[in-house]
Amino acid sequence: MFDEALISGNFRLVSRDNHPDNTVITVEDVVFGETEIVIIAGPCAVESAEQLITTAFYAKAAGVQLLRGGTFKLRTSPYSFQGLGEEGMKLLAQAKRETGLPVVSEVVDEESTLLAARYVDVLQIGARNMQNYVLLKRAARTGKPILLKRGMAATLEELLGAAEYILDEGNPRVILCERGIRGFSDFARNTLDLSIIPAVQEVCHLPIIVDPSHASGRRSLVAPLARAAIAAGADGIMVEVHPDPSRALSDGNQTLPLPELGTLLPQLAQIAKVVGRNLRLAPEFPYKLGIDNPCK
Ligand code: PEP
Ligand code: MN
């Protein structure tokens, strides 16, 4: 895929040529890049203690391994909800204390990176910042694992080039994330480019997960895309969930109500088996009923 000059040059750290084995990234007891499929779930944005803690307990019961929640939001309009900032990160830390789930949140600048270094376990770089190389290097220097989302118009080389910046800064713990790219779909927010999963795996040793929520923008498309992502070899899924998506302050249209985790996860577990992977389901969770809310 890459020519010789690029392998030994621009992609020397991310290239599989120089590192044939998959990179395995551990976040507490969560492992990316081995047999296990990792499920990340949580609201688009942290909105309140009640919203986050309810979500966290449900997600934990359902078998989710990492809790997500945006606290510094990059919104298209300055009048949209911008996130709770530090308060939101404190709530993530509280949710972790109460459930044991490690937490993921996006960093957008120096201030949010400093806070995330204190309060969160995985720093997310959003699609809009994939090529903000100053931010990539700053986030890398925290030493925390980085969830690097593909820019909405980024090529494979640009995605891997962004990852190379993080590795070059001395941080090898990068998880790539496909989240849909801009095409000419008139029915979905973005177009999920599943072909990048095997394409990345051919040339790069880093784990890659899929975000079917931002890829589709529509609740009804999220589960089918999540299933397809596991079939295509993704190392995990990051999905937006909320106790009441109709009242979500951001991305409600693409957000699953919590009980849908109970339907989706066992389906993903079955598909995982076919592709030689494993998704650990929580034995005590009422998957068969699916609609029960263990938080009540
Ligand atoms: C997100 O995951 O919260 C997000 C904003 O996604 P993206 O950067 O992919 O748009
Ligand atoms: Mn969102």
XYZ file of C-alpha atoms and ligand atoms in Angstrom:
307
model
C 0.000 0.000 0.000
C 2.661 2.495 1.027
C 5.778 2.727 -1.057
C 9.141 1.931 0.489
C 10.105 5.523 1.126
C 6.915 6.128 3.068
C 7.206 2.988 5.201
C 10.697 3.764 6.354
C 9.969 7.481 6.439
C 6.655 9.127 7.187
C 4.954 6.058 8.670
C 7.876 4.401 10.412
C 6.108 4.056 13.776
C 2.557 3.154 12.721
C 3.575 0.835 9.876
C 3.082 -2.885 10.294
C 6.289 -3.410 8.323
C 8.340 -2.259 11.268
C 5.953 -3.702 13.908
C 4.279 -6.856 12.552
C 2.286 -7.729 15.692
C -0.912 -5.932 16.641
C -0.448 -3.287 19.277
C -2.438 -4.240 22.351
C -3.659 -1.329 24.453
C -4.884 -1.812 27.983
C -7.010 0.665 29.868
C -7.298 -0.716 33.388
C -8.731 -4.185 32.647
C -10.018 -3.309 29.162
C -7.920 -4.641 26.286
C -7.973 -3.268 22.733
C -6.414 -5.200 19.881
C -6.676 -8.774 21.102
C -9.570 -11.202 20.671
C -11.968 -9.236 22.859
C -14.375 -6.737 21.247
C -14.556 -3.539 23.341
C -17.836 -1.659 23.722
C -17.725 2.043 24.588
C -21.074 3.683 25.288
C -22.414 6.839 26.849
C -24.098 10.093 26.055
C -22.896 12.469 23.359
C -22.504 15.057 26.113
C -22.410 14.866 29.884
C -25.503 16.837 30.914
C -26.144 16.138 34.585
C -25.231 13.772 37.393
C -28.546 11.969 37.044
C -28.198 11.477 33.284
C -24.604 10.265 33.506
C -24.856 8.033 36.554
C -28.051 6.364 35.292
C -26.323 5.731 31.966
C -23.171 4.460 33.632
C -24.944 1.914 35.823
C -27.053 0.646 32.954
C -24.064 0.442 30.614
C -22.050 -1.404 33.225
C -24.861 -3.898 33.828
C -25.188 -4.474 30.083
C -21.501 -5.356 29.694
C -20.145 -2.061 28.349
C -16.440 -1.658 29.227
C -15.816 2.075 28.854
C -18.087 5.054 29.508
C -17.950 7.981 27.074
C -19.240 11.523 27.511
C -18.339 14.827 25.896
C -17.594 17.720 28.214
C -15.974 20.186 25.799
C -18.234 20.007 22.768
C -17.348 21.329 19.326
C -20.762 22.325 17.990
C -21.608 23.661 14.560
C -23.496 26.542 16.165
C -22.144 28.714 18.969
C -25.697 28.780 20.369
C -25.860 24.998 20.840
C -24.976 23.339 24.164
C -21.204 23.568 24.511
C -20.726 21.021 27.294
C -20.240 21.274 31.054
C -16.454 21.645 30.869
C -14.622 20.765 34.080
C -17.895 20.046 35.869
C -18.595 17.374 33.248
C -15.179 15.798 33.723
C -15.765 15.675 37.474
C -19.034 13.870 36.817
C -17.188 11.360 34.632
C -14.725 10.757 37.460
C -17.669 10.278 39.840
C -19.320 7.808 37.430
C -16.059 5.888 37.330
C -15.838 5.824 41.133
C -19.394 4.521 41.396
C -19.287 1.913 38.614
C -15.623 1.118 38.067
C -15.952 1.893 34.345
C -12.976 3.790 32.917
C -14.035 6.950 31.070
C -13.369 8.580 27.687
C -13.772 12.271 26.890
C -12.748 14.616 24.105
C -10.005 17.196 24.473
C -9.983 20.290 22.306
C -7.205 22.510 23.661
C -4.645 22.987 26.447
C -7.247 23.600 29.162
C -9.327 20.516 28.406
C -6.197 18.374 28.022
C -4.924 19.394 31.452
C -8.308 18.581 32.987
C -8.597 15.284 31.134
C -5.153 14.271 32.378
C -6.651 14.518 35.882
C -10.137 13.154 35.413
C -10.339 10.739 32.463
C -8.679 7.525 31.327
C -8.743 7.896 27.527
C -8.399 11.218 25.693
C -10.477 11.511 22.555
C -9.343 13.631 19.621
C -12.451 14.434 17.603
C -12.853 14.351 13.845
C -12.638 18.147 13.645
C -9.215 18.106 15.293
C -7.615 15.067 13.670
C -5.125 17.299 11.899
C -4.559 19.710 14.783
C -0.984 18.515 15.197
C -0.251 20.830 18.111
C -3.173 19.312 20.003
C -2.171 15.766 19.021
C 1.306 16.282 20.448
C -0.031 17.939 23.592
C -2.516 15.129 24.221
C 0.187 12.534 23.524
C 2.411 14.031 26.222
C -0.170 13.249 28.925
C 0.842 9.603 28.432
C -2.829 8.590 28.417
C -4.272 6.405 25.646
C -5.619 8.457 22.749
C -8.814 7.669 20.845
C -8.120 9.275 17.473
C -11.190 9.826 15.316
C -10.828 10.008 11.555
C -11.433 13.458 10.127
C -14.587 13.696 8.069
C -12.599 14.124 4.854
C -9.368 12.420 5.878
C -7.588 9.890 3.698
C -6.027 6.748 5.132
C -2.602 8.357 4.891
C -3.805 11.467 6.722
C -5.321 9.343 9.506
C -2.137 7.329 9.902
C -0.033 10.483 9.672
C -1.996 11.920 12.604
C -1.400 8.706 14.584
C 2.299 8.893 13.686
C 2.494 12.312 15.398
C 1.234 10.777 18.643
C 3.614 7.827 18.499
C 6.482 10.129 17.567
C 5.751 12.115 20.725
C 6.492 8.945 22.716
C 2.943 7.723 23.249
C 2.306 4.343 21.562
C -1.236 3.943 22.915
C -3.416 5.076 19.989
C -6.822 3.630 19.153
C -8.107 4.657 15.720
C -11.811 5.310 15.157
C -13.769 5.350 11.901
C -16.797 7.634 12.352
C -18.072 8.207 8.832
C -16.859 10.515 6.102
C -18.557 13.187 4.016
C -20.011 11.835 0.803
C -23.216 12.655 -1.008
C -25.590 10.637 1.126
C -28.930 12.404 1.388
C -30.200 10.077 4.095
C -27.374 9.793 6.616
C -25.212 12.355 8.402
C -22.049 10.708 7.039
C -21.062 7.593 5.112
C -19.515 4.822 7.177
C -16.339 3.758 5.398
C -16.010 0.219 6.672
C -13.379 -0.593 4.083
C -10.879 1.413 6.091
C -10.861 -1.313 8.776
C -9.151 -4.031 6.728
C -7.174 -1.351 4.883
C -5.741 -0.068 8.175
C -5.114 -3.596 9.416
C -3.073 -4.423 6.296
C -0.591 -1.621 6.842
C -0.836 -0.597 10.503
C -0.610 -2.389 13.856
C -2.922 -0.091 15.849
C -6.431 -1.132 16.944
C -9.380 0.424 15.112
C -12.927 0.819 16.375
C -16.112 2.188 14.764
C -18.560 4.867 15.857
C -21.862 4.043 14.137
C -23.664 6.965 15.827
C -21.834 9.880 14.194
C -21.449 7.802 11.034
C -25.197 7.640 10.538
C -26.810 10.464 12.489
C -29.950 8.324 12.682
C -30.984 6.014 15.490
C -32.468 3.396 13.160
C -29.151 2.963 11.317
C -26.911 2.614 14.365
C -27.442 -1.087 15.181
C -27.087 -2.327 11.573
C -23.848 -0.354 11.165
C -22.519 -1.614 14.485
C -23.201 -5.200 13.400
C -21.490 -4.588 10.064
C -18.470 -3.046 11.786
C -17.884 -6.142 13.906
C -18.278 -8.330 10.815
C -15.675 -6.185 9.038
C -13.138 -6.789 11.810
C -13.423 -3.739 14.071
C -11.791 -4.054 17.499
C -14.697 -2.300 19.156
C -17.709 -0.020 18.898
C -18.400 3.389 20.396
C -22.101 4.155 20.574
C -24.125 7.071 21.936
C -26.801 6.161 24.490
C -29.004 8.263 26.803
C -31.734 7.541 29.375
C -34.113 9.708 27.287
C -32.712 10.521 23.825
C -35.671 12.804 23.027
C -34.388 15.153 25.742
C -30.667 14.902 24.918
C -28.918 18.275 24.635
C -26.887 17.050 21.646
C -27.156 14.334 19.003
C -30.448 12.936 20.321
C -31.442 11.761 16.822
C -28.565 9.316 16.635
C -28.678 8.236 20.267
C -29.995 4.850 21.398
C -32.204 4.541 24.464
C -30.413 2.469 27.105
C -32.481 -0.726 26.735
C -31.348 -1.023 23.111
C -27.918 -1.974 24.421
C -29.661 -5.099 25.677
C -30.685 -5.981 22.126
C -27.532 -4.895 20.332
C -24.809 -6.434 22.473
C -25.895 -10.082 22.166
C -26.178 -9.608 18.395
C -22.645 -8.231 18.270
C -21.477 -11.150 20.409
C -22.853 -13.621 17.864
C -21.237 -11.833 14.926
C -17.964 -11.582 16.833
C -17.800 -15.384 17.062
C -18.073 -15.749 13.289
C -15.003 -13.561 12.792
C -13.008 -15.277 15.527
C -13.545 -12.602 18.158
C -15.234 -12.569 21.533
C -17.624 -10.120 23.165
C -18.024 -10.737 26.860
C -21.667 -10.336 27.863
C -22.646 -9.609 31.451
C -24.160 -12.904 32.655
C -26.664 -11.366 35.031
C -28.053 -8.805 32.563
C -31.622 -9.427 31.339
C -30.664 -9.649 27.661
C -33.603 -11.897 26.838
C -36.027 -9.301 28.146
C -33.992 -6.487 26.673
C -36.421 -3.829 27.812
C -35.904 -4.066 31.555
C -34.054 -1.192 33.142
C -31.855 -2.542 35.952
C -31.527 0.989 37.347
C -35.168 1.103 38.419
C -17.949 12.667 19.613
O -17.628 11.460 19.557
O -18.362 13.186 20.645
C -17.823 13.516 18.422
C -18.001 14.819 18.498
O -17.540 12.858 17.299
P -16.755 13.338 15.989
O -15.527 14.049 16.449
O -16.477 12.051 15.300
O -17.709 14.226 15.230
Mn -22.247 13.242 19.458
